[in-house]
Coordinates of C-alpha atoms and ligand atoms in Angstrom, one line a residue:
X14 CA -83.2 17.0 48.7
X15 CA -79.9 15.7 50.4
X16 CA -77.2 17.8 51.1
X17 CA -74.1 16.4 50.8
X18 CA -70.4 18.4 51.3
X19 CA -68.3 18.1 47.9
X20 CA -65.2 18.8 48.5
X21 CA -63.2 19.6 45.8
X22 CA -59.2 19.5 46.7
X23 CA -56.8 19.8 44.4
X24 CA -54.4 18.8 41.0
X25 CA -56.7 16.4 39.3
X26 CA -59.5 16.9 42.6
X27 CA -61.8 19.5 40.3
X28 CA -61.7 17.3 37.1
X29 CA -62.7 14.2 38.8
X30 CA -65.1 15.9 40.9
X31 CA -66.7 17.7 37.9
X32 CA -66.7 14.0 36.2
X33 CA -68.3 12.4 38.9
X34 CA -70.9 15.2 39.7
X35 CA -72.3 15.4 35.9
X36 CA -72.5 11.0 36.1
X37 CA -74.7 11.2 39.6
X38 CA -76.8 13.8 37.9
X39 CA -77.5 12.0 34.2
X40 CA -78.6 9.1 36.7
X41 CA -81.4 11.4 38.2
X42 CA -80.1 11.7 41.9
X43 CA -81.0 15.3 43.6
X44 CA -78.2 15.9 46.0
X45 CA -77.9 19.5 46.6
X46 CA -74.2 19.8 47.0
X47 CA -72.4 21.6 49.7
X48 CA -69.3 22.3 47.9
X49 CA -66.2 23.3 50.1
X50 CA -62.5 24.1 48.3
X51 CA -59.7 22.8 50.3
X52 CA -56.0 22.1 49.5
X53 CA -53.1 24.3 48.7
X54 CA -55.3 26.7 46.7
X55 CA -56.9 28.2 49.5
X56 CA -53.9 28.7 52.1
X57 CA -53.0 31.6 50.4
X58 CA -56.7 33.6 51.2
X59 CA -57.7 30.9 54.5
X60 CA -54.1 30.8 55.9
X61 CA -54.8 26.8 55.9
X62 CA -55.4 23.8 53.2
X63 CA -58.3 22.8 56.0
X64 CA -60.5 25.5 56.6
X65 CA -63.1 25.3 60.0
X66 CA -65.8 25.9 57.4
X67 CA -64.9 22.7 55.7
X68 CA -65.3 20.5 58.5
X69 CA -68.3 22.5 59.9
X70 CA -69.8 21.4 56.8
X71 CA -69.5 18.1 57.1
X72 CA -70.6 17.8 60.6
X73 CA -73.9 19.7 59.3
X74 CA -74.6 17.2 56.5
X75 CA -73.1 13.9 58.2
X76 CA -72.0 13.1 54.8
X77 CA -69.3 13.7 52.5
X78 CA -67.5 13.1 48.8
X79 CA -63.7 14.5 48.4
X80 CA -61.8 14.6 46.1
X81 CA -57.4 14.5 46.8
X82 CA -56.6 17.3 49.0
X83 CA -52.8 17.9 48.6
X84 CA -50.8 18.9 51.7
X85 CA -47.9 21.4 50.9
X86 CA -44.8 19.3 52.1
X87 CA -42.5 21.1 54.6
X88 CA -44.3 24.1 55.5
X89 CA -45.7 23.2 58.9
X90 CA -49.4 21.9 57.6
X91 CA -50.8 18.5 59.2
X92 CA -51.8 16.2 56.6
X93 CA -55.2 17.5 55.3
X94 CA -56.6 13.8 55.3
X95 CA -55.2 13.2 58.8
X96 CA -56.6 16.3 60.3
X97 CA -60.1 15.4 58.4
X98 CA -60.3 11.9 60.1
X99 CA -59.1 12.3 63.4
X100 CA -61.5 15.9 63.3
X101 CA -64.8 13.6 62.9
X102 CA -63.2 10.5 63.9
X103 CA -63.6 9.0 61.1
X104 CA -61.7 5.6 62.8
X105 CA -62.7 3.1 59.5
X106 CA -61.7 3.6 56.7
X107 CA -62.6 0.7 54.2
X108 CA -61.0 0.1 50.8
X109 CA -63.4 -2.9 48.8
X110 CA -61.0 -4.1 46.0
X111 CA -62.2 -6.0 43.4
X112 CA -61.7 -6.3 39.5
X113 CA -63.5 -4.2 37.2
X114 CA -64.3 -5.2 33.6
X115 CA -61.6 -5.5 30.7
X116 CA -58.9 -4.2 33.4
X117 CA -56.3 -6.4 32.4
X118 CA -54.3 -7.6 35.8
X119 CA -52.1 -10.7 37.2
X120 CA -55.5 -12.0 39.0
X121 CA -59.3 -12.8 38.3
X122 CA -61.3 -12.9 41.1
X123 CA -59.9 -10.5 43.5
X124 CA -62.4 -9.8 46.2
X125 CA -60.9 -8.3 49.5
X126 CA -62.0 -5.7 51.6
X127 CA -59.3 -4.0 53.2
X128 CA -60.4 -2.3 57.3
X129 CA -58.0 -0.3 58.5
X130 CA -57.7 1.6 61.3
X131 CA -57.2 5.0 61.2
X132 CA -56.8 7.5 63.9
X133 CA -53.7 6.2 65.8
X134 CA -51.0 3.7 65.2
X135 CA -47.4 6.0 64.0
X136 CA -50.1 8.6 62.2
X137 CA -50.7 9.9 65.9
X138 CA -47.6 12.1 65.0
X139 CA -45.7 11.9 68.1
X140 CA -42.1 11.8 66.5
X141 CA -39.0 13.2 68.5
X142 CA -35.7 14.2 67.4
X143 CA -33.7 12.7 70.5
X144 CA -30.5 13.9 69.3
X145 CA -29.0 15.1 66.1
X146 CA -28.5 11.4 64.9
X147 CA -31.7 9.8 66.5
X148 CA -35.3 10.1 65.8
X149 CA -37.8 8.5 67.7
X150 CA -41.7 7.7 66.6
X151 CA -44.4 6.6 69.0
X152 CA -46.9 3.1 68.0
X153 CA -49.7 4.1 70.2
X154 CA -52.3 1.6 70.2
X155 CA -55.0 1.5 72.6
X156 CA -57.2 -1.3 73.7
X157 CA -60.9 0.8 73.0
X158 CA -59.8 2.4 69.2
X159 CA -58.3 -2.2 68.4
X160 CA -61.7 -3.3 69.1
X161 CA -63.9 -0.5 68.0
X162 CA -62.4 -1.5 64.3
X163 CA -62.0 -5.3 64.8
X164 CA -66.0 -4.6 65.6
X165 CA -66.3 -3.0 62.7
X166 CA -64.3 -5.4 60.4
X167 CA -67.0 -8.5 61.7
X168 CA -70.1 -6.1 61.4
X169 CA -69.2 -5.4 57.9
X170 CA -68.0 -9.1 56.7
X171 CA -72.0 -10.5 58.3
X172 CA -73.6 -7.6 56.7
X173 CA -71.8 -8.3 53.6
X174 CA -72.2 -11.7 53.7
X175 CA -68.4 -12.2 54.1
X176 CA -66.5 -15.6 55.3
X177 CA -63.3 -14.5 57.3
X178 CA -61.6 -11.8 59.0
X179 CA -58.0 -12.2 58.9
X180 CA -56.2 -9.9 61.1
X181 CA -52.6 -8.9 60.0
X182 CA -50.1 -7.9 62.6
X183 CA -46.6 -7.8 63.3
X184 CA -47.1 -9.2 67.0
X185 CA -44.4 -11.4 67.1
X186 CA -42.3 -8.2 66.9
X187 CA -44.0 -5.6 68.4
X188 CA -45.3 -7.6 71.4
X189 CA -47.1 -5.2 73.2
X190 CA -48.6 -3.1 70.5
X191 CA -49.3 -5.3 67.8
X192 CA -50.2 -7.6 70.6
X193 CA -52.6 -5.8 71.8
X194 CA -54.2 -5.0 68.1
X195 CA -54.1 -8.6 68.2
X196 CA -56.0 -10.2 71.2
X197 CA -58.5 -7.5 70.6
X198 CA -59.6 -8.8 67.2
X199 CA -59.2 -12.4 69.1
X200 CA -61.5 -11.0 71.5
X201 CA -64.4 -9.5 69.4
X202 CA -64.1 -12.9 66.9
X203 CA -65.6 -14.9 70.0
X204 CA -69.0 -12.8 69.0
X205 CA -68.9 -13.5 65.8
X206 CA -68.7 -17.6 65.3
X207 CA -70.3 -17.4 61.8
X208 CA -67.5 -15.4 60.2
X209 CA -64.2 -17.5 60.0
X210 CA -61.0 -15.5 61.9
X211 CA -57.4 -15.9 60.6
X212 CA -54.4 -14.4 62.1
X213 CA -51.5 -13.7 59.8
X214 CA -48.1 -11.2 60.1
X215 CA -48.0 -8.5 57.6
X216 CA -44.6 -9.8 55.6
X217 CA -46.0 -12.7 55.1
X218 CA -49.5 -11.3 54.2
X219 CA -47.5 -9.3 51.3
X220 CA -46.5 -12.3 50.1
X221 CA -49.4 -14.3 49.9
X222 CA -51.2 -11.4 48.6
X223 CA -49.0 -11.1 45.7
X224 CA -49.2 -15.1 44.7
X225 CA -52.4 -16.0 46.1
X226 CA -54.7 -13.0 46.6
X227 CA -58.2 -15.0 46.3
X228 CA -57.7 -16.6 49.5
X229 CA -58.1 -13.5 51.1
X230 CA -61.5 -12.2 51.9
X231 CA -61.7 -9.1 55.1
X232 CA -58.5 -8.0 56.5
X233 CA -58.5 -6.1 59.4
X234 CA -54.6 -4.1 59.8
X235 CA -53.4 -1.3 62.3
X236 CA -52.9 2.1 60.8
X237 CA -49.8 2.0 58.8
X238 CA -49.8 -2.1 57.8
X239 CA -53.1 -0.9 56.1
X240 CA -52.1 2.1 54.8
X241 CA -49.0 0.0 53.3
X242 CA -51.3 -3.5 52.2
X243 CA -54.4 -1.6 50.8
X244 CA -52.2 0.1 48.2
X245 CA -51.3 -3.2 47.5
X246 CA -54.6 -4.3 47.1
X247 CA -55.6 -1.4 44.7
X248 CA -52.3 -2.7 42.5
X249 CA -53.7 -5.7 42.3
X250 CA -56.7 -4.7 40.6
X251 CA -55.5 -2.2 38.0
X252 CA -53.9 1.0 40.2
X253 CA -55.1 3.9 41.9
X254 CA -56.9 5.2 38.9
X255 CA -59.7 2.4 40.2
X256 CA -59.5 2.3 43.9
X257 CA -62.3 3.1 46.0
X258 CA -61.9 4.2 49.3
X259 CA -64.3 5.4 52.3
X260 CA -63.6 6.8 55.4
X261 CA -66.4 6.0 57.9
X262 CA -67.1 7.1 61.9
X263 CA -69.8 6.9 64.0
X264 CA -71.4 10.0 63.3
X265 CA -70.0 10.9 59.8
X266 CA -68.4 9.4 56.4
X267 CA -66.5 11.0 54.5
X268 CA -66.0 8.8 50.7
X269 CA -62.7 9.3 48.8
X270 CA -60.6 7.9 46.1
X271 CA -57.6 6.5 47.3
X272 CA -55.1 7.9 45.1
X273 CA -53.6 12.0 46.0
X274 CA -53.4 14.2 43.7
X275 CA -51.8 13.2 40.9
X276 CA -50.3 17.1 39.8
X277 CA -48.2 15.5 36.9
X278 CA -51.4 14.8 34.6
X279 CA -53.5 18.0 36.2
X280 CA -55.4 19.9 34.1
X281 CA -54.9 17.7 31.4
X282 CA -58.1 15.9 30.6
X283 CA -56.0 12.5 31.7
X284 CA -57.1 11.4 34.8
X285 CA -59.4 8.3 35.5
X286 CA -62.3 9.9 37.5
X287 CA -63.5 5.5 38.1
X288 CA -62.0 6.0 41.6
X289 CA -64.2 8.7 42.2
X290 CA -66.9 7.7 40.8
X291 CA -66.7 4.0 42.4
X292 CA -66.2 6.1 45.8
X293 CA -69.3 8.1 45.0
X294 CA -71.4 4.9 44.3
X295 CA -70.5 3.1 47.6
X296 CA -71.9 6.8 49.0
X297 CA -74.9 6.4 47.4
X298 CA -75.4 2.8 48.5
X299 CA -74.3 4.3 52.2
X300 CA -77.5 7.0 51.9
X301 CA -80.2 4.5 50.7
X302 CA -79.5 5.8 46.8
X303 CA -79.1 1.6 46.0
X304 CA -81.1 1.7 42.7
X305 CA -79.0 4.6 41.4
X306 CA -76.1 3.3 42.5
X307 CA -76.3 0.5 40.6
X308 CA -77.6 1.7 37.3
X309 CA -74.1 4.0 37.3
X310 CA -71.8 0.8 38.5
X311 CA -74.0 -1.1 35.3
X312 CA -73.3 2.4 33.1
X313 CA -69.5 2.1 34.2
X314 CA -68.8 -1.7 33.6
X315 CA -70.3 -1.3 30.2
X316 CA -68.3 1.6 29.0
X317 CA -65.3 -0.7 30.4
X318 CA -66.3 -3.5 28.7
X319 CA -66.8 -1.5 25.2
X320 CA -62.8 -0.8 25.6
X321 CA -63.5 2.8 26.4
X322 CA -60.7 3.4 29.3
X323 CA -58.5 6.0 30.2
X324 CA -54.7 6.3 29.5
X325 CA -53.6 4.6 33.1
X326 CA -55.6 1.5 32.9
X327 CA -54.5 1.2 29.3
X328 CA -57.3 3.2 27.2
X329 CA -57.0 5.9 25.1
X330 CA -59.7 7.7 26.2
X331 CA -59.3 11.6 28.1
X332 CA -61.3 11.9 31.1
X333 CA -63.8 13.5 29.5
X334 CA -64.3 10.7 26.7
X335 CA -64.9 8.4 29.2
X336 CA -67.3 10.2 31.3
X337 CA -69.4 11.1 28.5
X338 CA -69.6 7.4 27.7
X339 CA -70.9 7.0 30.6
X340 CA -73.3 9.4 30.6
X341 CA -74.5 8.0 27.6
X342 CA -74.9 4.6 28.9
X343 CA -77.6 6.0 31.5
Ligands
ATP15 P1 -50.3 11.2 47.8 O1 -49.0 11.3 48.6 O2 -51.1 12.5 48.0 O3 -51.0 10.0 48.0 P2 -48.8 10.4 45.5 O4 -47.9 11.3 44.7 O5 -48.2 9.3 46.4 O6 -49.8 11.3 46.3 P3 -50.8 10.1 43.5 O7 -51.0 11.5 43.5 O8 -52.0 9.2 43.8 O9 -49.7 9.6 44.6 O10 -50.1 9.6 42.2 C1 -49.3 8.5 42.0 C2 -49.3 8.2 40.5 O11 -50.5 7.6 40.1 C3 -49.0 9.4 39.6 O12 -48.2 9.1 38.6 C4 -50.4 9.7 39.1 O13 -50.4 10.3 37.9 C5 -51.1 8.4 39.1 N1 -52.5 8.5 39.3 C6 -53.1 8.7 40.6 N2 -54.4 8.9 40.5 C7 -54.7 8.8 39.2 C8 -56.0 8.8 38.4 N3 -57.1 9.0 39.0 N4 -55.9 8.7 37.1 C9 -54.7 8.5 36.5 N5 -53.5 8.4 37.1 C10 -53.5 8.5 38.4

């Protein structure tokens, strides 16, 4: 049987997680779960929100499914997710965004799959106060970690039969960084002639995204342009109650809904678990699970399409409605 780490987090992290467990069992998958709390629940008895068991876990089992981890704000913790990434160096993470079934949004058709990079950029956390009215943040970006990810963003688009890479910079600003980011992706799109390549700068990719999303099909951003354009992306097809996110390194993936933790509706039955469970289908897909995985997606589109939807996507259904629709489905 495969042992994947669950990890749980926190706010709406155990309802989703329960939601999402009970739909990969109904569809017959064994996965003998490694679950691991993490979050602001254990930093009371652990002294941290990330535990060394947590991350031990995952470098046993290669694989992981998380749920939002919050980190307590001012009290000298590194962002759980951060830590988590750069810990396994997770350097992809990879948002697909695409509309589901009777989601009602401004587009049809959206189909982009959002690469971003994800261990440097400003999240390498070098930040200085210089003097009482000056800050100062660092933009490192470095030549090996640009086209490790541009590599990345034209392996995925050939495997996934995609048509274009469109890399989105701000290189006419930040000439040397950005620049760099840039005439890396230029670099690795020599190797890839079948796949079109597309440059574009990040302002204006927010506006075409927001009047003319279909033309996009890969982007492939720096750190904090696709921290910034994915959630964009995710608006596009119906909020972070949907999104799908996965987290991916060499050795390890870690799969995870891109929306926190949502503590106003916790513990309240309300939260969509579809970005959870959409996460935990593109896992299955990841471990060879393909038959499964699509039987659940089917299971999930159906519900969808008989109007059963949660309160954020504009249903009426509690969390646990809709995952028992979904259970039923399968
Ligand atoms: P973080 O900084 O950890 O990303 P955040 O406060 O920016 O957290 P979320 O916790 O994702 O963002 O919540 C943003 C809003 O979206 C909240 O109003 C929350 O209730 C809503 N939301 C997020 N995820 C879900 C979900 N799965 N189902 C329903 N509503 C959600």
């Amino acid at each position: 049987m495969k042992k994947i780490t669950l990890i749980k987090g926190d706010g709406i992290g155990p309802e989703i997680t329960d939601a999402v467990v009970k739909i990969i069992d109904a569809a017959g998958v064994k996965i003998d779960w490694d679950v691991q709390t993490a979050g602001a629940d254990v930093i009371e008895t652990e002294g941290s929100p990330l535990p060394d068991r947590v991350i031990e876990s995952v470098k046993r089992n290669k694989i992981a499914l998380k749920s939002p981890v919050t980190t307590p704000i001012g009290k000298g913790f590194r962002s759980v997710n951060v830590q988590l990434r750069k810990e396994l160096d997770l350097y992809a993470n990879l948002r697909p965004c695409y509309n589901l079934p009777n989601v009602k949004t401004r587009y049809d058709g959206v189909n982009i799959v959002v690469v971003r990079e994800n261990t440097e950029d400003l999240y390498a956390g070098i930040e200085r106060q210089v003097d009482e009215n000056t800050a100062e943040s660092i933009k490192i970006i470095t030549r090996s970690a640009s086209t490790r990810i541009a590599e990345f963003a034209f392996d995925y688009a050939v495997k996934n039969n995609r048509k274009e890479v469109c890399v989105v910079t701000k290189a006419n600003i930040c000439k040397l960084s950005d620049g760099l980011f840039l005439e890396c992706a230029r670099e690795v799109s020599k190797k890839y002639p079948q796949i079109k390549f597309r440059e574009i700068l990040v302002d204006n990719c927010c506006m075409q995204l927001v009047q003319n999303p279909n033309q996009f099909d890969v982007l492939l951003l720096p750190n904090l342009y696709g921290d910034i354009v994915s959630d964009l992306c995710a608006g596009l097809i119906g909020g972070l109650g949907i999104a799908q996110g996965a987290n991916i390194g060499k050795d390890y993936a870690v799969f995870e809904p891109v929306h926190g933790s949502a503590p106003d509706i916790a513990g309240q039955d309300k939260a969509n678990p579809t970005a959870m469970l959409m996460s935990a289908i593109e896992m299955l897909n990841y471990i060879g699970e393909t038959e499964a995985a699509s039987r659940i997606k089917k299971a999930l589109f159906e519900t969808l399409e008989a109007g059963v939807k949660t309160i954020d996507i504009g249903g009426k259904s509690t969390c646990s409605e809709f995952t028992n629709a979904i259970i039923a489905r399968l």
